[in-house]
Short mmCIF file of C-alpha atoms in Angstrom, two decimals:
data_model
loop_
_atom_site.label_atom_id
_atom_site.label_comp_id
_atom_site.label_asym_id
_atom_site.label_seq_id
_atom_site.Cartn_x
_atom_site.Cartn_y
_atom_site.Cartn_z
CA MET A 90 82.96 88.62 124.82
CA SER A 91 84.53 90.47 121.91
CA ALA A 92 82.72 92.17 119.06
CA GLU A 93 81.67 90.15 116.01
CA ARG A 94 84.39 90.49 113.39
CA THR A 95 83.05 88.56 110.40
CA THR A 96 82.32 91.26 107.85
CA PRO A 97 79.07 90.44 106.01
CA GLN A 98 79.04 90.46 102.25
CA PRO A 99 78.06 93.72 100.54
CA LEU A 100 74.31 94.13 100.04
CA SER A 101 73.53 91.37 102.54
CA ALA A 102 70.02 90.48 103.61
CA CYS A 103 68.82 90.99 107.18
CA ASP A 104 65.54 89.30 108.17
CA GLU A 105 64.94 91.53 111.18
CA PRO A 106 65.16 95.30 111.73
CA LEU A 107 68.75 96.48 111.93
CA ALA A 108 68.06 98.00 115.36
CA THR A 109 67.36 94.54 116.77
CA ARG A 110 70.08 92.68 114.86
CA TYR A 111 72.90 94.98 116.07
CA ASP A 112 73.41 96.05 119.67
CA VAL A 113 75.34 99.29 119.08
CA ALA A 114 75.11 101.84 116.28
CA LEU A 115 78.41 103.58 115.57
CA LEU A 116 77.09 106.72 113.92
CA ASP A 117 79.22 109.09 111.93
CA LEU A 118 78.03 112.64 112.65
CA ASP A 119 78.73 115.05 109.77
CA GLY A 120 76.33 114.17 106.97
CA VAL A 121 74.53 111.44 108.95
CA VAL A 122 73.12 112.99 112.13
CA TYR A 123 73.70 116.64 111.34
CA VAL A 124 74.98 119.00 108.65
CA GLY A 125 76.50 122.11 110.15
CA PRO A 126 74.48 123.10 113.24
CA ASP A 127 71.24 121.46 112.11
CA PRO A 128 70.04 117.86 112.32
CA VAL A 129 69.51 115.80 109.20
CA PRO A 130 65.71 115.81 108.72
CA ASP A 131 64.01 113.09 110.82
CA ALA A 132 67.35 111.66 112.03
CA PRO A 133 66.70 112.32 115.76
CA GLU A 134 63.31 110.61 115.61
CA TYR A 135 64.74 107.54 113.90
CA LEU A 136 67.49 107.32 116.54
CA ARG A 137 65.01 107.63 119.40
CA LYS A 138 63.01 104.77 117.90
CA ALA A 139 66.12 102.61 117.53
CA ALA A 140 67.06 103.28 121.15
CA LYS A 141 63.58 102.14 122.27
CA GLU A 142 64.27 98.84 120.48
CA GLY A 143 67.28 98.35 122.74
CA MET A 144 70.03 99.58 120.41
CA ARG A 145 72.72 101.66 122.08
CA ILE A 146 73.45 104.77 120.06
CA GLY A 147 77.10 105.78 119.82
CA TYR A 148 78.35 108.85 117.98
CA ILE A 149 81.69 108.47 116.20
CA THR A 150 83.38 111.41 114.55
CA ASN A 151 86.58 112.10 112.67
CA ASN A 152 86.11 115.78 113.54
CA ALA A 153 88.47 116.57 116.43
CA SER A 154 87.51 120.20 116.90
CA ARG A 155 85.14 119.75 119.87
CA PRO A 156 85.35 117.71 123.10
CA ALA A 157 82.96 114.78 123.46
CA GLY A 158 80.93 116.66 126.07
CA ILE A 159 80.30 119.61 123.76
CA VAL A 160 79.30 117.26 120.94
CA ALA A 161 76.88 115.53 123.32
CA GLU A 162 75.32 118.89 124.23
CA HIS A 163 74.85 119.68 120.54
CA LEU A 164 73.16 116.31 119.96
CA ALA A 165 70.99 116.71 123.06
CA SER A 166 69.68 119.97 121.59
CA PHE A 167 68.00 117.81 118.90
CA GLY A 168 66.03 115.99 121.62
CA LEU A 169 68.40 113.01 121.77
CA ASP A 170 69.18 111.27 125.05
CA VAL A 171 72.98 111.46 124.90
CA ILE A 172 75.85 111.96 127.35
CA ALA A 173 79.57 112.50 126.78
CA GLU A 174 80.28 108.76 127.20
CA ASP A 175 78.16 108.07 124.09
CA VAL A 176 80.52 110.14 121.92
CA VAL A 177 83.94 109.00 120.68
CA THR A 178 86.10 111.43 118.71
CA SER A 179 89.21 111.02 116.62
CA ALA A 180 90.92 113.29 119.15
CA GLN A 181 90.33 110.65 121.83
CA ALA A 182 91.58 107.88 119.55
CA ALA A 183 94.73 109.90 118.75
CA ALA A 184 95.33 110.67 122.42
CA LYS A 185 95.02 106.98 123.24
CA LEU A 186 97.63 106.15 120.57
CA ILE A 187 100.04 108.75 121.93
CA ALA A 188 99.52 107.61 125.54
CA SER A 189 100.39 104.05 124.50
CA GLU A 190 103.82 105.24 123.31
CA PHE A 191 104.81 108.01 125.75
CA PRO A 192 104.67 108.30 129.56
CA LYS A 193 102.08 110.31 131.44
CA GLY A 194 102.74 114.01 131.53
CA SER A 195 104.59 114.03 128.20
CA PRO A 196 104.24 117.33 126.30
CA VAL A 197 102.29 117.08 123.05
CA LEU A 198 102.05 119.98 120.59
CA VAL A 199 98.48 120.62 119.51
CA VAL A 200 97.80 121.76 115.95
CA GLY A 201 94.08 122.01 116.44
CA GLY A 202 91.51 123.08 118.98
CA GLU A 203 89.82 122.36 122.29
CA GLY A 204 88.85 118.81 121.38
CA LEU A 205 92.49 117.77 121.31
CA PHE A 206 93.37 119.58 124.54
CA VAL A 207 90.60 117.81 126.45
CA ALA A 208 91.39 114.39 124.94
CA LEU A 209 95.11 114.63 125.73
CA GLU A 210 94.40 115.60 129.33
CA GLU A 211 91.92 112.71 129.60
CA TYR A 212 94.75 110.32 128.78
CA GLY A 213 97.22 111.97 131.16
CA LEU A 214 99.26 113.89 128.59
CA THR A 215 100.22 117.57 128.64
CA PRO A 216 99.00 119.61 125.66
CA VAL A 217 101.26 122.52 124.63
CA ARG A 218 100.92 125.29 122.07
CA THR A 219 104.52 125.87 121.01
CA SER A 220 107.42 123.81 119.75
CA ASP A 221 109.59 125.67 122.30
CA SER A 222 108.12 123.26 124.89
CA ARG A 223 110.11 120.44 123.23
CA PRO A 224 107.09 118.16 122.62
CA VAL A 225 107.57 114.42 122.18
CA ALA A 226 104.71 114.36 119.69
CA VAL A 227 102.62 116.60 117.44
CA VAL A 228 98.91 115.89 117.08
CA GLN A 229 96.98 117.58 114.29
CA GLY A 230 93.20 117.78 114.05
CA PHE A 231 90.63 119.97 112.36
CA HIS A 232 89.60 123.27 113.90
CA PRO A 233 88.45 126.39 112.03
CA ASP A 234 91.04 128.49 113.90
CA VAL A 235 94.06 126.51 112.67
CA ASN A 236 96.37 128.96 110.89
CA TRP A 237 99.72 129.10 109.12
CA VAL A 238 101.65 129.80 112.34
CA MET A 239 100.28 126.62 113.93
CA LEU A 240 101.03 124.54 110.83
CA ALA A 241 104.55 125.92 110.62
CA ASP A 242 105.23 125.31 114.32
CA GLY A 243 104.03 121.73 113.94
CA ALA A 244 106.41 121.23 111.03
CA HIS A 245 109.28 122.68 113.10
CA ALA A 246 108.59 120.25 115.96
CA ILE A 247 108.44 117.29 113.56
CA HIS A 248 111.78 118.35 112.08
CA GLU A 249 113.18 118.35 115.62
CA GLY A 250 112.13 114.73 116.14
CA ALA A 251 108.58 114.88 117.52
CA LYS A 252 106.39 111.99 116.35
CA TRP A 253 103.48 113.17 114.20
CA PHE A 254 99.89 112.02 114.72
CA ALA A 255 96.85 113.11 112.70
CA THR A 256 93.28 112.63 113.84
CA ASN A 257 92.09 111.94 110.28
CA LEU A 258 92.80 112.57 106.61
CA ASP A 259 89.35 113.64 105.35
CA LEU A 260 90.03 116.17 102.61
CA THR A 261 86.61 117.77 102.98
CA ILE A 262 83.91 118.30 105.58
CA PRO A 263 80.22 118.89 104.81
CA THR A 264 78.79 122.25 105.85
CA ALA A 265 75.42 123.92 105.43
CA ALA A 266 76.93 125.86 102.49
CA GLY A 267 78.55 122.79 100.87
CA LYS A 268 81.90 121.03 101.07
CA ALA A 269 84.79 122.78 102.80
CA PRO A 270 88.47 121.86 103.31
CA GLY A 271 88.95 119.24 106.03
CA ASN A 272 91.84 118.12 108.20
CA GLY A 273 93.38 116.09 105.39
CA THR A 274 93.90 119.26 103.39
CA LEU A 275 95.79 120.84 106.30
CA VAL A 276 97.79 117.66 106.88
CA GLN A 277 98.90 117.84 103.26
CA ALA A 278 100.22 121.35 103.90
CA VAL A 279 102.40 120.11 106.75
CA ARG A 280 103.42 117.00 104.79
CA ALA A 281 104.80 119.27 102.07
CA ALA A 282 107.22 120.70 104.64
CA VAL A 283 108.35 117.48 106.36
CA ASP A 284 109.70 114.15 105.16
CA VAL A 285 107.43 111.79 107.15
CA ASP A 286 103.83 110.67 107.16
CA PRO A 287 101.63 110.94 110.26
CA VAL A 288 100.19 108.08 112.27
CA VAL A 289 96.45 108.37 111.60
CA ALA A 290 93.80 107.69 114.25
CA GLY A 291 90.54 108.37 112.43
CA LYS A 292 88.54 106.40 109.89
CA PRO A 293 89.31 104.53 107.73
CA GLU A 294 92.27 103.57 109.92
CA PRO A 295 91.30 101.16 112.73
CA PRO A 296 92.11 103.12 115.94
CA LEU A 297 88.93 105.22 116.12
CA LEU A 298 86.59 102.30 115.51
CA GLU A 299 88.58 100.01 117.81
CA THR A 300 88.42 102.67 120.53
CA SER A 301 84.68 103.12 119.93
CA ILE A 302 83.92 99.40 120.12
CA GLU A 303 85.87 99.19 123.39
CA ARG A 304 84.39 102.29 125.03
CA LEU A 305 80.80 101.48 124.00
CA GLU A 306 81.16 97.77 124.87
CA ALA A 307 79.77 96.73 121.49
CA LYS A 308 79.27 93.03 120.76
CA ARG A 309 77.44 93.37 117.43
CA PRO A 310 78.34 96.86 116.16
CA LEU A 311 76.95 98.50 113.03
CA MET A 312 78.93 101.38 111.51
CA ILE A 313 76.65 103.96 109.88
CA GLY A 314 78.08 106.59 107.58
CA ASP A 315 77.82 108.61 104.40
CA ARG A 316 81.44 108.43 103.25
CA LEU A 317 82.70 105.36 101.45
CA ASP A 318 86.39 106.20 101.88
CA SER A 319 86.21 106.65 105.65
CA ASP A 320 83.06 105.22 107.26
CA ILE A 321 82.52 102.17 105.05
CA GLU A 322 86.18 101.45 104.36
CA GLY A 323 86.85 101.78 108.09
CA ALA A 324 84.12 99.29 108.98
CA ASN A 325 85.49 96.79 106.47
CA ALA A 326 89.01 97.31 107.83
CA VAL A 327 88.00 96.20 111.34
CA GLY A 328 85.58 93.49 110.18
CA ILE A 329 82.17 94.87 111.17
CA ALA A 330 78.90 95.47 109.33
CA SER A 331 78.14 98.85 107.78
CA LEU A 332 75.15 100.88 106.63
CA TRP A 333 75.64 103.59 104.00
CA VAL A 334 73.10 106.44 104.04
CA ALA A 335 72.50 108.98 101.28
CA THR A 336 72.33 112.11 103.44
CA GLY A 337 75.94 113.26 103.11
CA VAL A 338 78.94 113.29 100.82
CA ASN A 339 78.64 110.25 98.54
CA ASP A 340 75.81 109.38 96.15
CA PRO A 341 74.60 106.33 94.15
CA TYR A 342 77.08 107.04 91.37
CA ASP A 343 79.93 106.87 93.89
CA LEU A 344 78.54 103.61 95.25
CA ALA A 345 78.50 102.02 91.79
CA ARG A 346 82.17 102.92 91.34
CA ALA A 347 83.25 101.81 94.83
CA PRO A 348 86.21 99.40 95.03
CA LYS A 349 85.68 96.20 96.99
CA HIS A 350 87.03 97.57 100.27
CA GLN A 351 84.52 100.46 100.20
CA ARG A 352 81.33 98.50 99.56
CA PRO A 353 78.75 98.58 102.38
CA THR A 354 76.81 95.73 103.94
CA TYR A 355 73.55 97.69 103.69
CA ILE A 356 72.37 100.83 101.85
CA ALA A 357 69.49 103.18 102.58
CA ALA A 358 68.18 106.69 102.05
CA GLY A 359 68.65 107.52 105.73
CA LEU A 360 68.43 106.37 109.32
CA GLY A 361 64.88 105.14 108.89
CA ALA A 362 66.54 101.90 107.74
CA LEU A 363 67.27 101.05 111.39
CA ALA A 364 63.62 100.06 111.77
CA GLU A 365 63.57 98.02 108.58
CA LYS A 366 64.61 94.61 107.29
CA GLN A 367 67.03 94.40 104.37
CA PRO A 368 66.02 92.24 101.36
CA GLY A 369 69.52 91.60 100.01
CA VAL A 370 70.04 90.48 96.42
CA THR A 371 69.49 87.17 94.64
CA VAL A 372 71.55 86.38 91.55
CA ASN A 373 70.46 84.22 88.63
CA GLY A 374 73.08 84.26 85.92
CA SER A 375 73.50 87.88 84.87
CA LYS A 376 70.26 88.98 86.54
CA HIS A 377 70.37 90.58 89.99
CA THR A 378 67.09 90.92 91.88
CA SER A 379 66.23 92.90 95.01
CA ALA A 380 62.59 92.95 96.08
CA GLY A 381 60.64 94.05 92.96
CA TRP A 382 63.59 95.10 90.79
CA THR A 383 65.89 93.12 88.48
CA ALA A 384 69.05 94.58 86.93
CA GLU A 385 71.77 93.34 84.61
CA VAL A 386 74.68 94.79 82.68
CA VAL A 387 74.35 94.43 78.91
CA ASN A 388 76.89 95.97 76.52
CA ASN A 389 78.36 98.13 79.29
CA ALA A 390 75.00 99.60 80.29
CA VAL A 391 72.70 98.73 83.19
CA THR A 392 69.15 97.73 82.36
CA VAL A 393 66.60 97.51 85.15
CA LYS A 394 63.02 96.24 85.19
CA GLY A 395 60.31 96.07 87.81
CA GLU A 396 58.93 98.39 90.42
CA GLY A 397 59.16 99.14 94.10
CA ALA A 398 61.22 101.21 96.51
CA PRO A 399 64.09 103.19 94.92
CA TYR A 400 66.78 101.74 97.17
CA ASP A 401 65.69 98.19 96.40
CA GLY A 402 66.29 99.12 92.75
CA LEU A 403 69.66 100.63 93.61
CA ARG A 404 70.62 97.45 95.43
CA ALA A 405 69.95 95.40 92.29
CA ILE A 406 71.85 97.91 90.12
CA LEU A 407 74.90 97.89 92.40
CA SER A 408 75.01 94.12 92.53
CA ALA A 409 74.93 93.92 88.73
CA VAL A 410 77.62 96.59 88.29
CA TRP A 411 79.96 95.12 90.91
CA ALA A 412 79.59 91.64 89.44
CA ALA A 413 80.47 92.96 85.97
CA VAL A 414 83.47 94.91 87.26
CA ASP A 415 84.75 92.01 89.37
CA ALA A 416 84.32 89.37 86.66
CA PRO A 417 87.49 87.67 85.43
CA ALA A 418 88.70 88.48 81.95
CA GLU A 419 86.91 86.50 79.24
CA PRO A 420 88.76 84.72 76.43
CA THR A 421 88.11 86.30 73.07
CA LYS A 422 86.90 84.31 70.09
CA PRO A 423 88.28 82.64 68.14
CA ALA A 424 90.54 80.93 70.68
CA LYS A 425 92.85 79.55 67.99
CA PRO A 426 96.33 81.07 67.53
CA THR A 427 96.70 83.86 64.98
CA ALA A 428 98.82 83.54 61.87
CA ARG A 429 101.84 84.66 63.93
CA GLY A 430 101.18 81.99 66.53
CA ARG A 431 99.76 84.34 69.19
CA ARG A 432 96.45 83.77 70.92
CA PRO A 433 94.15 86.77 71.28
CA ARG A 434 94.39 88.50 74.64
CA PRO A 435 91.51 87.91 77.08
CA LYS A 436 88.81 90.57 77.08
CA PRO A 437 89.07 92.47 80.39
CA ALA A 438 86.09 93.21 82.61
CA PRO A 439 84.66 96.71 82.12
CA ALA A 440 85.77 99.50 84.41
CA ALA A 441 83.05 100.93 86.63
CA ASP A 442 83.39 104.32 84.95
CA ASP A 443 82.64 102.70 81.58
CA ILE A 444 79.26 101.27 82.65
CA ALA A 445 76.34 103.56 81.80
CA LEU A 446 74.17 104.19 84.88
CA ASP A 447 71.99 107.19 84.08
CA ALA A 448 69.03 105.38 82.53
CA ALA A 449 68.90 102.74 85.25
CA LEU A 450 69.15 105.24 88.11
CA HIS A 451 66.48 107.38 86.43
CA ARG A 452 64.24 104.33 86.14
CA VAL A 453 64.37 103.70 89.90
CA GLY A 454 64.14 107.41 90.74
CA LEU A 455 67.68 108.07 91.96
CA ASP A 456 69.32 109.97 89.11
CA LYS A 457 71.02 113.32 89.71
#
């Protein structure tokens, strides 16, 4: 039996706890389970509770710096019951892609760290550290020790005909001190020196999630992440449900401005949502209601009334904003031709950036 691939609508309702509706959680790590070396507050406890409900917990990361076993040890230090087989990295997804194109034993130049070495060997490939080894491919992934010499050698190998693979294109990674340059930044440095684009394994491209669904034997997977442009977009790309949590990179303002392909199925403050139902949104004309809150867009500003949980209010606000942004252009009045015989142009829908959010987000308690 294959995984369910009918992507639910954004802001869908779920009449049972998410941990019982979905059989496998595909959890992003940075910004969801941990930030730097430390766990997100309460995240381990929420995951232990979800596991007790029968949900398998899988850990999915675009960060290729560490092998799955080392990641599992880090997670186990938080009191989580996790083994290497519960972790899927972008390094493993990239290695699988390379192994599907080149025979076993093929030399692959690593522009990265231990995570890539272990993943390549797992798939029967030979990792090398220099372009003098005449690699058939170059694979590039984040590691704090990547330096100019490694980037330059990767560019040299690509110029010589090696096929280029990148684990992911995330421009930033969250750290305890704030955002820092990610693998995408380093990929851009190599791209400036070569005339090709890499094959990308990590989110939002499908290979990592496809590999995760296969390895974790997921039938009803739920992708959980903090980044709209990787976690949520990736889930939508492969046709599975998603939960956005507010513990990492993106915030409610980013959500309101999200294009259609980056809108999540569910939203929540954190992983506590796994034990909860989701109320969804009901729409009556221009009014969008979630639990005790009702929102609408009037004159390019969101108004919200009611009371209740902040994220129920955010759900109503997002539904109202997305409906306004997605609305077809309206004919202007009067509809009669002008003196020159031209009809007035239709009034376009507002852009997300033009819709005032501050007062509404303040009203529900989620302003900056």
